[in-house]
PDB file of C-alpha atoms in Angstrom:
ATOM      1  CA  MET A   1      22.478  -4.846   3.580  1.00 77.00           C
ATOM      2  CA  LEU A   2      25.175  -2.685   2.531  1.00 81.00           C
ATOM      3  CA  VAL A   3      24.305   0.417   4.404  1.00 80.00           C
ATOM      4  CA  ALA A   4      21.964   1.129   7.533  1.00 79.00           C
ATOM      5  CA  ARG A   5      18.655   2.147   6.626  1.00 78.00           C
ATOM      6  CA  GLU A   6      15.614   3.757   8.431  1.00 74.00           C
ATOM      7  CA  GLU A   7      12.211   3.002   7.331  1.00 70.00           C
ATOM      8  CA  GLY A   8      12.686   1.166   4.174  1.00 74.00           C
ATOM      9  CA  TYR A   9      10.795  -0.675   1.622  1.00 78.00           C
ATOM     10  CA  ALA A  10      11.120  -4.496   1.219  1.00 83.00           C
ATOM     11  CA  PHE A  11       9.629  -6.685  -1.700  1.00 84.00           C
ATOM     12  CA  HIS A  12      10.310 -10.151  -2.656  1.00 85.00           C
ATOM     13  CA  ILE A  13      10.246 -11.209  -6.089  1.00 85.00           C
ATOM     14  CA  ASP A  14      11.227 -14.084  -7.918  1.00 85.00           C
ATOM     15  CA  GLY A  15      13.820 -15.322  -5.336  1.00 88.00           C
ATOM     16  CA  LYS A  16      15.225 -11.997  -4.680  1.00 89.00           C
ATOM     17  CA  ILE A  17      14.556  -9.088  -1.967  1.00 90.00           C
ATOM     18  CA  TYR A  18      14.283  -5.469  -3.086  1.00 88.00           C
ATOM     19  CA  VAL A  19      15.084  -3.143  -0.356  1.00 87.00           C
ATOM     20  CA  MET A  20      14.688   0.855  -0.973  1.00 81.00           C
ATOM     21  CA  GLU A  21      14.735   3.576   1.538  1.00 77.00           C
ATOM     22  CA  GLU A  22      11.919   6.671   0.951  1.00 70.00           C
ATOM     23  CA  ASP A  23      14.144   9.495   2.035  1.00 68.00           C
ATOM     24  CA  ARG A  24      17.423   8.417   0.778  1.00 67.00           C
ATOM     25  CA  LYS A  25      18.644  10.548  -2.093  1.00 67.00           C
ATOM     26  CA  ASP A  26      22.249   8.987  -2.831  1.00 69.00           C
ATOM     27  CA  ASP A  27      23.236   5.922  -5.095  1.00 71.00           C
ATOM     28  CA  ASN A  28      22.556   3.681  -1.958  1.00 74.00           C
ATOM     29  CA  TRP A  29      18.839   4.314  -2.110  1.00 76.00           C
ATOM     30  CA  MET A  30      18.066   0.590  -3.286  1.00 83.00           C
ATOM     31  CA  GLU A  31      19.496  -2.754  -3.638  1.00 87.00           C
ATOM     32  CA  VAL A  32      18.948  -6.196  -3.696  1.00 89.00           C
ATOM     33  CA  LEU A  33      19.541  -9.658  -1.874  1.00 91.00           C
ATOM     34  CA  ASP A  34      20.098 -12.747  -3.976  1.00 92.00           C
ATOM     35  CA  ILE A  35      18.542 -15.363  -1.674  1.00 93.00           C
ATOM     36  CA  LYS A  36      20.138 -18.285  -3.158  1.00 93.00           C
ATOM     37  CA  THR A  37      23.700 -16.964  -3.141  1.00 94.00           C
ATOM     38  CA  GLN A  38      22.945 -14.728  -0.088  1.00 94.00           C
ATOM     39  CA  THR A  39      24.789 -11.690  -1.459  1.00 93.00           C
ATOM     40  CA  TRP A  40      23.708  -7.896  -1.859  1.00 92.00           C
ATOM     41  CA  SER A  41      24.018  -5.719  -4.652  1.00 88.00           C
ATOM     42  CA  ARG A  42      23.451  -2.079  -5.102  1.00 85.00           C
ATOM     43  CA  LEU A  43      21.049  -1.111  -7.921  1.00 79.00           C
ATOM     44  CA  LEU A  44      21.020   2.191  -9.672  1.00 71.00           C
ATOM     45  CA  GLY A  45      17.590   3.532  -9.725  1.00 67.00           C
ATOM     46  CA  HIS A  46      17.683   5.380 -13.043  1.00 66.00           C
ATOM     47  CA  GLY A  47      14.687   7.631 -13.539  1.00 63.00           C
ATOM     48  CA  ALA A  48      13.595   7.173  -9.787  1.00 66.00           C
ATOM     49  CA  THR A  49      14.688  11.035  -9.281  1.00 65.00           C
ATOM     50  CA  GLU A  50      11.277  11.804 -11.100  1.00 62.00           C
ATOM     51  CA  PHE A  51       9.383  10.917  -8.061  1.00 67.00           C
ATOM     52  CA  ARG A  52      11.752  10.436  -5.306  1.00 64.00           C
ATOM     53  CA  ASP A  53      11.395  14.225  -4.464  1.00 62.00           C
ATOM     54  CA  ASP A  54       7.565  14.201  -3.973  1.00 67.00           C
ATOM     55  CA  TRP A  55       4.890  11.817  -2.649  1.00 70.00           C
ATOM     56  CA  PHE A  56       4.725   8.226  -3.696  1.00 77.00           C
ATOM     57  CA  LEU A  57       3.535   4.667  -2.446  1.00 79.00           C
ATOM     58  CA  VAL A  58       5.593   1.807  -3.798  1.00 82.00           C
ATOM     59  CA  ASN A  59       4.283  -1.958  -3.858  1.00 83.00           C
ATOM     60  CA  VAL A  60       4.391  -5.106  -6.144  1.00 85.00           C
ATOM     61  CA  PHE A  61       1.990  -4.916  -8.898  1.00 85.00           C
ATOM     62  CA  ARG A  62       1.874  -8.039 -11.371  1.00 83.00           C
ATOM     63  CA  GLY A  63       5.434  -8.999 -10.622  1.00 82.00           C
ATOM     64  CA  GLN A  64       7.024  -5.746 -10.736  1.00 84.00           C
ATOM     65  CA  ILE A  65       8.124  -2.941  -8.282  1.00 86.00           C
ATOM     66  CA  TYR A  66       5.425  -0.303  -8.958  1.00 86.00           C
ATOM     67  CA  VAL A  67       5.080   3.262  -7.714  1.00 84.00           C
ATOM     68  CA  ILE A  68       2.143   5.360  -7.686  1.00 82.00           C
ATOM     69  CA  ALA A  69       3.301   9.092  -7.594  1.00 79.00           C
ATOM     70  CA  ALA A  70       1.790  12.444  -7.694  1.00 74.00           C
ATOM     71  CA  THR A  71       0.881  12.464 -11.573  1.00 76.00           C
ATOM     72  CA  GLU A  72       2.679   9.392 -12.928  1.00 80.00           C
ATOM     73  CA  ASN A  73       3.174   5.694 -12.121  1.00 83.00           C
ATOM     74  CA  PHE A  74       6.440   4.005 -12.590  1.00 86.00           C
ATOM     75  CA  ALA A  75       7.308   0.275 -13.112  1.00 88.00           C
ATOM     76  CA  TYR A  76      11.043  -0.873 -12.343  1.00 85.00           C
ATOM     77  CA  ASP A  77      12.699  -3.241 -14.865  1.00 77.00           C
ATOM     78  CA  PRO A  78      15.209  -5.471 -12.817  1.00 72.00           C
ATOM     79  CA  LYS A  79      16.899  -6.227 -16.065  1.00 72.00           C
ATOM     80  CA  GLU A  80      17.535  -2.778 -17.179  1.00 74.00           C
ATOM     81  CA  GLY A  81      17.915  -1.411 -13.528  1.00 73.00           C
ATOM     82  CA  THR A  82      15.290   1.499 -14.774  1.00 80.00           C
ATOM     83  CA  TRP A  83      12.278   2.931 -13.622  1.00 82.00           C
ATOM     84  CA  GLU A  84       9.832   3.382 -16.747  1.00 85.00           C
ATOM     85  CA  VAL A  85       6.964   5.688 -16.756  1.00 85.00           C
ATOM     86  CA  VAL A  86       3.853   3.427 -17.267  1.00 82.00           C
ATOM     87  CA  GLU A  87       0.869   5.864 -16.777  1.00 79.00           C
ATOM     88  CA  THR A  88       0.169   9.479 -16.097  1.00 77.00           C
ATOM     89  CA  HIS A  89      -3.213  10.442 -14.081  1.00 70.00           C
ATOM     90  CA  GLU A  90      -4.253  12.873 -11.790  1.00 66.00           C
ATOM     91  CA  CYS A  91      -2.698  13.777  -8.267  1.00 58.00           C
ATOM     92  CA  TYR A  92      -3.467  10.701  -6.122  1.00 58.00           C
ATOM     93  CA  GLY A  93      -2.397  12.340  -2.924  1.00 56.00           C
ATOM     94  CA  HIS A  94      -5.682  10.977  -1.292  1.00 68.00           C
ATOM     95  CA  ILE A  95      -4.468   7.359  -1.373  1.00 73.00           C
ATOM     96  CA  ASP A  96      -2.771   6.186   1.910  1.00 69.00           C
ATOM     97  CA  SER A  97      -1.992   2.739   1.249  1.00 78.00           C
ATOM     98  CA  TRP A  98      -2.615   0.091  -1.319  1.00 84.00           C
ATOM     99  CA  CYS A  99      -1.840  -3.383  -2.420  1.00 88.00           C
ATOM    100  CA  GLU A 100      -2.922  -5.845  -5.387  1.00 91.00           C
ATOM    101  CA  ILE A 101      -5.360  -8.525  -5.230  1.00 92.00           C
ATOM    102  CA  GLU A 102      -6.003 -10.584  -8.388  1.00 90.00           C
ATOM    103  CA  ASP A 103      -4.110  -8.432 -10.922  1.00 89.00           C
ATOM    104  CA  VAL A 104      -6.440  -5.326  -9.406  1.00 91.00           C
ATOM    105  CA  MET A 105      -4.897  -2.393  -7.276  1.00 89.00           C
ATOM    106  CA  PHE A 106      -6.911  -1.525  -4.201  1.00 92.00           C
ATOM    107  CA  CYS A 107      -6.553   1.515  -1.627  1.00 87.00           C
ATOM    108  CA  PHE A 108      -8.158   3.510   1.053  1.00 84.00           C
ATOM    109  CA  THR A 109      -8.327   6.998   0.924  1.00 81.00           C
ATOM    110  CA  ASN A 110      -8.109   9.165   3.915  1.00 75.00           C
ATOM    111  CA  SER A 111     -11.620   9.808   3.937  1.00 77.00           C
ATOM    112  CA  GLY A 112     -12.174   6.306   4.486  1.00 79.00           C
ATOM    113  CA  HIS A 113     -13.276   5.003   1.283  1.00 83.00           C
ATOM    114  CA  CYS A 114     -12.246   1.611  -0.428  1.00 87.00           C
ATOM    115  CA  MET A 115     -11.004   1.950  -4.153  1.00 88.00           C
ATOM    116  CA  TRP A 116     -10.227  -0.259  -6.943  1.00 91.00           C
ATOM    117  CA  TYR A 117      -7.929   0.916 -10.140  1.00 87.00           C
ATOM    118  CA  ASP A 118      -9.739   0.272 -13.555  1.00 86.00           C
ATOM    119  CA  THR A 119      -7.148   0.041 -15.923  1.00 80.00           C
ATOM    120  CA  GLU A 120      -9.195   0.403 -18.801  1.00 81.00           C
ATOM    121  CA  SER A 121     -10.630   3.812 -17.545  1.00 79.00           C
ATOM    122  CA  GLY A 122      -7.706   5.004 -15.874  1.00 77.00           C
ATOM    123  CA  GLU A 123      -9.758   5.725 -12.823  1.00 81.00           C
ATOM    124  CA  TRP A 124      -9.850   4.970  -9.489  1.00 84.00           C
ATOM    125  CA  ARG A 125     -13.451   3.363  -8.498  1.00 88.00           C
ATOM    126  CA  GLU A 126     -15.337   2.991  -5.358  1.00 90.00           C
ATOM    127  CA  VAL A 127     -15.872  -0.760  -3.817  1.00 92.00           C
ATOM    128  CA  LYS A 128     -19.382  -0.868  -3.562  1.00 90.00           C
ATOM    129  CA  GLY A 129     -21.493  -2.461  -0.495  1.00 86.00           C
ATOM    130  CA  SER A 130     -23.309  -1.180   2.486  1.00 80.00           C
ATOM    131  CA  ASP A 131     -20.699  -2.929   4.816  1.00 78.00           C
ATOM    132  CA  MET A 132     -18.080  -0.490   3.682  1.00 79.00           C
ATOM    133  CA  GLU A 133     -20.106   2.437   4.683  1.00 78.00           C
ATOM    134  CA  VAL A 134     -19.306   0.683   8.136  1.00 72.00           C
ATOM    135  CA  LEU A 135     -15.837   1.929   8.043  1.00 73.00           C
ATOM    136  CA  ARG A 136     -16.767   5.540   7.298  1.00 73.00           C
ATOM    137  CA  ASP A 137     -19.392   6.106  10.045  1.00 71.00           C
ATOM    138  CA  THR A 138     -19.115   8.245  13.064  1.00 56.00           C
ATOM    139  CA  SER A 139     -18.104   6.335  15.697  1.00 66.00           C
ATOM    140  CA  GLU A 140     -15.284   5.846  17.628  1.00 68.00           C
ATOM    141  CA  HIS A 141     -13.516   3.209  15.196  1.00 71.00           C
ATOM    142  CA  SER A 142     -14.378   4.880  12.089  1.00 72.00           C
ATOM    143  CA  LEU A 143     -11.531   4.854   9.586  1.00 71.00           C
ATOM    144  CA  ALA A 144     -12.427   8.107   8.198  1.00 69.00           C
ATOM    145  CA  TRP A 145      -9.723  10.595   8.462  1.00 66.00           C
ATOM    146  CA  GLY A 146      -7.824   7.935  10.702  1.00 62.00           C
ATOM    147  CA  CYS A 147      -4.270   6.402  10.106  1.00 73.00           C
ATOM    148  CA  VAL A 148      -4.147   3.559   7.650  1.00 72.00           C
ATOM    149  CA  VAL A 149      -1.417   1.515   8.847  1.00 73.00           C
ATOM    150  CA  GLU A 150      -1.436  -0.875   6.100  1.00 82.00           C
ATOM    151  CA  ILE A 151      -3.736  -2.880   3.678  1.00 86.00           C
ATOM    152  CA  VAL A 152      -2.855  -6.371   2.501  1.00 88.00           C
ATOM    153  CA  ASN A 153      -3.719  -9.133   0.474  1.00 91.00           C
ATOM    154  CA  HIS A 154      -4.760 -11.804   2.697  1.00 90.00           C
ATOM    155  CA  GLY A 155      -5.609 -14.796   0.815  1.00 89.00           C
ATOM    156  CA  GLY A 156      -7.600 -12.953  -1.839  1.00 92.00           C
ATOM    157  CA  LYS A 157      -9.567 -10.894   0.729  1.00 93.00           C
ATOM    158  CA  LEU A 158      -8.379  -7.462   1.754  1.00 93.00           C
ATOM    159  CA  LEU A 159      -7.152  -7.033   5.301  1.00 91.00           C
ATOM    160  CA  VAL A 160      -6.996  -3.078   6.228  1.00 88.00           C
ATOM    161  CA  ILE A 161      -5.402  -2.112   9.741  1.00 87.00           C
ATOM    162  CA  TRP A 162      -5.888   1.224  11.011  1.00 84.00           C
ATOM    163  CA  VAL A 163      -5.895   3.677  13.672  1.00 82.00           C
ATOM    164  CA  PRO A 164      -9.103   5.641  14.317  1.00 78.00           C
ATOM    165  CA  ARG A 165      -8.631   9.255  14.928  1.00 70.00           C
ATOM    166  CA  TYR A 166     -10.287   9.521  18.637  1.00 64.00           C
ATOM    167  CA  LYS A 167      -7.976   8.432  21.165  1.00 59.00           C
ATOM    168  CA  THR A 168      -7.574   9.082  24.632  1.00 62.00           C
ATOM    169  CA  LYS A 169      -4.405  11.107  26.376  1.00 69.00           C
ATOM    170  CA  GLN A 170      -2.582   8.066  26.888  1.00 78.00           C
ATOM    171  CA  THR A 171      -3.335   5.460  24.551  1.00 82.00           C
ATOM    172  CA  ARG A 172      -4.095   4.607  20.623  1.00 81.00           C
ATOM    173  CA  ARG A 173      -6.091   1.699  19.625  1.00 83.00           C
ATOM    174  CA  ILE A 174      -5.150  -0.519  16.570  1.00 85.00           C
ATOM    175  CA  TRP A 175      -8.412  -1.844  14.474  1.00 86.00           C
ATOM    176  CA  CYS A 176      -8.407  -4.498  11.940  1.00 87.00           C
ATOM    177  CA  GLY A 177     -10.959  -5.574   9.166  1.00 88.00           C
ATOM    178  CA  LYS A 178     -11.323  -8.451   6.660  1.00 91.00           C
ATOM    179  CA  ILE A 179     -13.113  -7.478   3.737  1.00 93.00           C
ATOM    180  CA  ALA A 180     -14.323 -10.075   0.958  1.00 94.00           C
ATOM    181  CA  LEU A 181     -14.526  -8.848  -2.622  1.00 94.00           C
ATOM    182  CA  GLU A 182     -16.653  -9.764  -5.411  1.00 93.00           C
ATOM    183  CA  LYS A 183     -16.681  -8.888  -9.089  1.00 90.00           C
ATOM    184  CA  ARG A 184     -20.172  -8.089 -10.316  1.00 87.00           C
ATOM    185  CA  HIS A 185     -21.812  -7.146 -13.679  1.00 79.00           C
ATOM    186  CA  GLU A 186     -20.990  -3.853 -15.439  1.00 78.00           C
ATOM    187  CA  GLY A 187     -17.326  -4.096 -14.081  1.00 84.00           C
ATOM    188  CA  GLU A 188     -18.318  -3.415 -10.201  1.00 91.00           C
ATOM    189  CA  ILE A 189     -16.521  -4.916  -7.140  1.00 94.00           C
ATOM    190  CA  TRP A 190     -18.150  -5.389  -4.066  1.00 94.00           C
ATOM    191  CA  GLY A 191     -16.822  -5.740  -0.937  1.00 92.00           C
ATOM    192  CA  LYS A 192     -18.629  -7.574   2.264  1.00 92.00           C
ATOM    193  CA  MET A 193     -16.952  -7.069   5.662  1.00 89.00           C
ATOM    194  CA  GLU A 194     -16.256 -10.607   7.195  1.00 91.00           C
ATOM    195  CA  TRP A 195     -14.602  -9.403  10.275  1.00 88.00           C
ATOM    196  CA  VAL A 196     -13.774  -6.164  12.151  1.00 85.00           C
ATOM    197  CA  ASN A 197     -12.267  -5.590  15.883  1.00 86.00           C
ATOM    198  CA  GLU A 198     -10.103  -3.901  17.886  1.00 85.00           C
ATOM    199  CA  VAL A 199      -6.633  -6.020  18.102  1.00 86.00           C
ATOM    200  CA  LEU A 200      -4.231  -4.018  20.257  1.00 81.00           C
ATOM    201  CA  THR A 201      -4.064  -1.170  22.154  1.00 84.00           C
ATOM    202  CA  VAL A 202      -0.706   1.136  22.551  1.00 83.00           C
ATOM    203  CA  THR A 203       0.779   4.381  24.142  1.00 82.00           C
ATOM    204  CA  ASN A 204       0.309   7.543  22.183  1.00 79.00           C
ATOM    205  CA  SER A 205       4.383   7.483  21.826  1.00 76.00           C
ATOM    206  CA  PHE A 206       4.154   4.223  19.760  1.00 76.00           C
ATOM    207  CA  ASN A 207       5.349   4.908  16.109  1.00 70.00           C
ATOM    208  CA  PHE A 208       4.020   2.801  13.276  1.00 69.00           C
ATOM    209  CA  LEU A 209       6.208   1.743  11.043  1.00 64.00           C
ATOM    210  CA  SER A 210       4.798  -1.285   8.800  1.00 65.00           C
ATOM    211  CA  CYS A 211       2.852  -4.627   8.758  1.00 66.00           C
ATOM    212  CA  VAL A 212       3.687  -8.045   8.202  1.00 66.00           C
ATOM    213  CA  LEU A 213       0.982 -10.622   7.247  1.00 66.00           C
ATOM    214  CA  ILE A 214       1.902 -14.135   8.629  1.00 67.00           C
ATOM    215  CA  MET A 215      -0.418 -16.811   7.281  1.00 63.00           C
ATOM    216  CA  ILE A 216      -0.671 -19.861   9.868  1.00 61.00           C
TER     217      ILE A 216
END
């Protein structure tokens, strides 16, 4: 990279790796690596100042770098080097993390609800199914009000990694669940829990940065 970064985002699109740093405000905020030529280039994020000073989440959606900000959604046009407003909405501050599965956005709220975004109505709708309630129960591994580390697309299924709010004085436990999704009549999406378990115990001083999915 051209500059050292702390807690940056990285996305692979069309043979290039785009890197951006959430808290950086100067012109080095965003850069790209051309994998073929192995060269880094700085990208000017025209329009990014509209959301960089506030809460936002960034991911890849339909082949574009896509930002969900406080009251607007932005998409990055790599050819023009600009961020464009693609949608306005009510505040999304309740979202912890989101990802794309088959051209649909999915997220988990900080209360443990799994949601999907209906592009026709412009609203987040809840993923149905009794299995989803398992993630919001009152047990010690409940996702509700816990810390969602990441949700990712795992071969068309939703993989969620979280740290429950209950912890001991010395350790924190990392949990993981895999959810199969099914589109039903009347535009509903249902979820079925295929697997959920504790996967790792770490000390309370452990700092969670990101999650990388590796398919074996």
